[in-house]
Coordinates of C-alpha atoms in Angstrom, one line a residue:
X26 CA -5.3 -13.9 -8.4
X27 CA -7.9 -14.8 -11.1
X28 CA -6.6 -12.0 -13.3
X29 CA -3.0 -13.0 -12.8
X30 CA -3.8 -16.6 -13.7
X31 CA -5.5 -15.4 -16.9
X32 CA -2.6 -13.1 -17.8
X33 CA -0.1 -16.0 -17.3
X34 CA -2.3 -18.4 -19.3
X35 CA -2.2 -15.9 -22.2
X36 CA 1.6 -16.2 -22.1
X37 CA 1.4 -20.0 -22.4
X38 CA 1.8 -20.6 -18.7
X39 CA -1.0 -22.8 -17.3
X40 CA -0.8 -21.7 -13.7
X41 CA -3.2 -22.1 -10.7
X42 CA -2.8 -18.9 -8.5
X43 CA -3.7 -19.5 -4.8
X44 CA -4.3 -16.4 -2.7
X45 CA -3.2 -16.9 0.9
X46 CA -3.7 -13.2 1.9
X47 CA -5.4 -12.7 5.2
X48 CA -6.9 -9.4 6.4
X49 CA -4.6 -7.6 8.8
X50 CA -1.6 -9.9 8.4
X51 CA 1.9 -8.4 8.1
X52 CA 5.1 -10.1 7.0
X53 CA 5.5 -11.8 10.3
X54 CA 2.1 -13.6 10.2
X55 CA 2.6 -14.3 6.5
X56 CA 5.9 -16.0 7.4
X57 CA 4.2 -18.1 10.0
X58 CA 1.3 -18.9 7.7
X59 CA 3.6 -20.3 5.0
X60 CA 5.4 -22.4 7.6
X61 CA 2.2 -23.9 8.8
X62 CA 0.0 -24.0 5.7
X63 CA 1.6 -22.6 2.6
X64 CA 4.2 -25.3 2.0
X65 CA 1.3 -27.8 1.7
X66 CA 0.3 -26.3 -1.7
X67 CA 3.5 -27.5 -3.4
X68 CA 4.0 -24.2 -5.1
X69 CA 6.5 -23.7 -7.9
X70 CA 6.6 -19.9 -7.2
X71 CA 5.7 -17.9 -4.0
X72 CA 5.1 -14.2 -4.4
X73 CA 5.1 -12.0 -1.3
X74 CA 3.2 -8.8 -1.5
X75 CA 4.9 -6.1 0.6
X76 CA 2.6 -3.2 1.6
X77 CA 3.5 0.1 3.2
X78 CA 2.1 -0.6 6.6
X79 CA 3.9 -4.0 7.0
X80 CA 7.1 -2.5 8.4
X81 CA 5.3 -0.5 11.0
X82 CA 3.0 -3.4 12.1
X83 CA 5.7 -6.1 12.1
X84 CA 7.2 -4.7 15.2
X85 CA 3.8 -4.5 17.1
X86 CA 2.2 -6.9 19.5
X87 CA -1.3 -5.9 18.4
X88 CA -3.1 -5.4 15.1
X89 CA -5.8 -2.8 15.7
X90 CA -7.1 -4.1 19.1
X91 CA -6.3 -7.7 18.5
X92 CA -3.1 -9.3 20.0
X93 CA -0.9 -11.1 17.5
X94 CA 2.4 -13.0 17.4
X95 CA 5.5 -10.9 16.4
X96 CA 9.2 -11.3 16.0
X97 CA 12.1 -9.5 17.5
X98 CA 15.7 -9.6 16.3
X99 CA 18.1 -11.1 18.8
X100 CA 21.8 -10.0 18.9
X101 CA 23.3 -11.5 15.7
X102 CA 20.1 -11.0 13.8
X103 CA 18.3 -14.2 14.6
X104 CA 14.5 -14.0 14.7
X105 CA 12.8 -14.7 18.0
X106 CA 9.0 -15.4 18.1
X107 CA 7.2 -13.5 20.9
X108 CA 3.6 -13.3 22.2
X109 CA 2.8 -17.0 21.6
X110 CA 0.5 -18.3 22.7
X111 CA -1.4 -15.1 21.7
X112 CA -3.1 -13.6 24.7
X113 CA -6.9 -13.6 24.8
X114 CA -9.0 -10.4 25.1
X115 CA -10.8 -10.8 28.4
X116 CA -14.6 -10.8 28.0
X117 CA -14.5 -10.3 24.3
X118 CA -16.8 -12.4 22.1
X119 CA -16.9 -11.8 18.3
X120 CA -20.4 -13.3 18.1
X121 CA -22.0 -11.0 20.6
X122 CA -20.5 -7.5 20.8
X123 CA -21.5 -6.1 24.2
X124 CA -20.3 -2.5 24.0
X125 CA -21.5 0.3 21.7
X126 CA -18.0 0.3 20.2
X127 CA -18.1 -3.4 19.7
X128 CA -21.5 -3.2 18.1
X129 CA -20.3 -0.5 15.7
X130 CA -17.3 -2.7 14.7
X131 CA -19.6 -5.7 14.2
X132 CA -22.0 -3.7 12.0
X133 CA -19.1 -2.3 10.0
X134 CA -17.8 -5.8 9.3
X135 CA -21.1 -7.4 8.5
X136 CA -23.4 -4.8 6.9
X137 CA -22.2 -3.2 3.7
X138 CA -24.6 -0.3 4.0
X139 CA -23.3 0.6 7.5
X140 CA -19.7 0.4 6.2
X141 CA -20.6 2.7 3.3
X142 CA -22.3 5.2 5.6
X143 CA -19.2 5.2 7.8
X144 CA -16.9 5.9 4.9
X145 CA -19.2 8.7 3.7
X146 CA -19.2 10.3 7.2
X147 CA -15.4 10.2 7.3
X148 CA -15.1 11.7 3.8
X149 CA -17.4 14.5 4.8
X150 CA -15.3 15.2 7.9
X151 CA -12.2 15.2 5.8
X152 CA -13.6 17.6 3.3
X153 CA -14.8 20.0 6.0
X154 CA -11.5 19.9 7.9
X155 CA -8.7 22.4 7.0
X156 CA -6.5 21.1 4.2
X157 CA -3.3 19.6 5.5
X158 CA -0.4 17.8 3.8
X159 CA -0.8 14.1 3.6
X160 CA 1.6 12.5 6.1
X161 CA 2.6 8.8 6.2
X162 CA 2.6 7.3 9.8
X163 CA 6.2 7.0 11.1
X164 CA 7.8 3.6 11.2
X165 CA 9.4 2.5 14.5
X166 CA 13.2 2.2 14.8
X167 CA 14.6 -1.0 13.3
X168 CA 11.4 -1.6 11.3
X169 CA 13.3 -1.9 8.0
X170 CA 15.8 -4.3 9.3
X171 CA 13.1 -6.5 11.1
X172 CA 11.0 -6.6 7.9
X173 CA 14.1 -7.4 5.8
X174 CA 14.9 -10.3 8.2
X175 CA 11.3 -11.6 7.9
X176 CA 11.4 -11.5 4.1
X177 CA 14.8 -13.2 4.2
X178 CA 13.4 -15.9 6.6
X179 CA 10.4 -16.5 4.4
X180 CA 12.6 -16.7 1.3
X181 CA 14.7 -19.4 3.0
X182 CA 11.6 -21.3 4.0
X183 CA 10.3 -21.2 0.4
X184 CA 13.7 -22.4 -0.9
X185 CA 13.7 -25.3 1.5
X186 CA 10.2 -26.2 0.3
X187 CA 11.6 -26.4 -3.2
X188 CA 9.9 -23.3 -4.7
X189 CA 11.1 -20.1 -6.1
X190 CA 10.5 -16.7 -4.4
X191 CA 9.9 -13.1 -5.4
X192 CA 8.7 -9.9 -3.7
X193 CA 6.1 -7.5 -5.2
X194 CA 6.0 -4.0 -3.6
X195 CA 2.4 -3.0 -3.5
X196 CA 1.9 0.8 -3.6
X197 CA -0.7 2.9 -1.9
X198 CA -1.3 6.5 -1.2
X199 CA 1.4 6.7 1.5
X200 CA 4.2 5.0 -0.4
X201 CA 7.7 5.7 0.9
X202 CA 11.1 4.2 0.4
X203 CA 10.7 2.0 3.5
X204 CA 8.8 -0.9 1.8
X205 CA 11.3 -1.1 -1.1
X206 CA 14.2 -0.5 1.3
X207 CA 13.2 -3.6 3.3
X208 CA 12.9 -5.7 0.2
X209 CA 16.3 -4.5 -1.0
X210 CA 17.9 -5.1 2.4
X211 CA 16.5 -8.6 2.5
X212 CA 18.9 -9.7 -0.2
X213 CA 16.1 -11.3 -2.3
X214 CA 17.2 -11.2 -5.9
X215 CA 13.8 -11.0 -7.6
X216 CA 11.8 -7.8 -6.6
X217 CA 9.1 -6.0 -8.5
X218 CA 8.2 -2.5 -7.4
X219 CA 4.8 -1.6 -8.9
X220 CA 5.0 2.0 -7.7
X221 CA 6.6 3.7 -10.8
X222 CA 3.9 2.2 -13.0
X223 CA 1.1 3.2 -10.6
X224 CA 2.4 6.7 -10.3
X225 CA 2.8 7.1 -14.0
X226 CA -0.7 6.0 -14.8
X227 CA -2.2 8.0 -11.9
X228 CA -0.6 11.1 -13.4
X229 CA -2.2 10.2 -16.7
X230 CA -5.6 10.4 -15.0
X231 CA -6.3 6.7 -14.3
X232 CA -8.3 6.0 -11.2
X233 CA -6.3 3.5 -9.2
X234 CA -7.5 4.1 -5.6
X235 CA -10.9 4.4 -4.1
X236 CA -11.5 8.0 -3.1
X237 CA -13.1 7.2 0.2
X238 CA -10.0 5.6 1.7
X239 CA -7.2 6.3 -0.7
X240 CA -5.6 2.9 -0.2
X241 CA -7.7 0.1 -1.6
X242 CA -7.3 -0.6 -5.3
X243 CA -10.0 -0.1 -8.0
X244 CA -10.6 -2.9 -10.6
X245 CA -8.4 -0.9 -13.0
X246 CA -5.5 -1.1 -10.5
X247 CA -5.9 -4.8 -10.0
X248 CA -5.9 -5.4 -13.8
X249 CA -2.8 -3.3 -14.1
X250 CA -1.0 -5.1 -11.3
X251 CA -1.9 -8.5 -12.9
X252 CA -0.5 -7.3 -16.2
X253 CA 2.8 -6.1 -14.7
X254 CA 3.3 -9.1 -12.4
X255 CA 2.7 -11.6 -15.2
X256 CA 5.2 -9.7 -17.4
X257 CA 7.7 -9.8 -14.5
X258 CA 7.2 -13.5 -13.9
X259 CA 7.7 -14.3 -17.6
X260 CA 10.6 -11.9 -18.0
X261 CA 12.5 -13.3 -15.0
X262 CA 11.8 -16.9 -16.0
X263 CA 10.3 -17.7 -12.6
X264 CA 8.0 -20.4 -14.0
X265 CA 10.2 -21.6 -16.9
X266 CA 10.7 -25.1 -15.5
X267 CA 8.1 -28.0 -15.5
X268 CA 5.8 -28.1 -12.4
X269 CA 7.5 -30.0 -9.6
X270 CA 6.1 -33.2 -8.3
X271 CA 5.1 -33.3 -4.6
X272 CA 3.8 -36.2 -2.4

């Protein structure tokens, strides 16, 4: 967000960029977050980052081991919210992990050294294991249509709030056509797919993903994405009008 604000400022667009990203959220919870909190920011432009695992997780009632709200498509295509109120995990307390597995998860979240050691252990296992082709996890049936409906629903909410809307497809190691397919099926006019630029520069030898997980971006990738998103916003005229006034 800071890099994007700086790139837009260099193009003469004085913009405050607010990051509403939440760890583990898919398109469904991003949609709910905008309805509850996002509209309060009186944005002129809302950018939705679409990541490769969103389509798969949008159809799930859990994220990892945590229950979550989710949507299903009713006959006719309407979105129906399910799993609300979100069920509680019986006997689970984030402040005092009681089981060895819970303790490991707590250490991984709170101690950087433990997290780094866990990454190194997994990397060693991967290098010792027989080489196998990299496979992307399968998306459940209807994942593309559900994600497209969620993007379309968020776009409608943003329009009702008086802001403009665009989708940015965020590439990672497992990129497939599913993410871009959902954005295309949504009917949203303004879509930026960063994948071609990422692939081209990766082939040129630029290090865009951390080797230990193959998914999280390096500082170089963040800078490149900020450049490309700023150029896209300027080219499409998404911030060409004066800032709107809100109560």
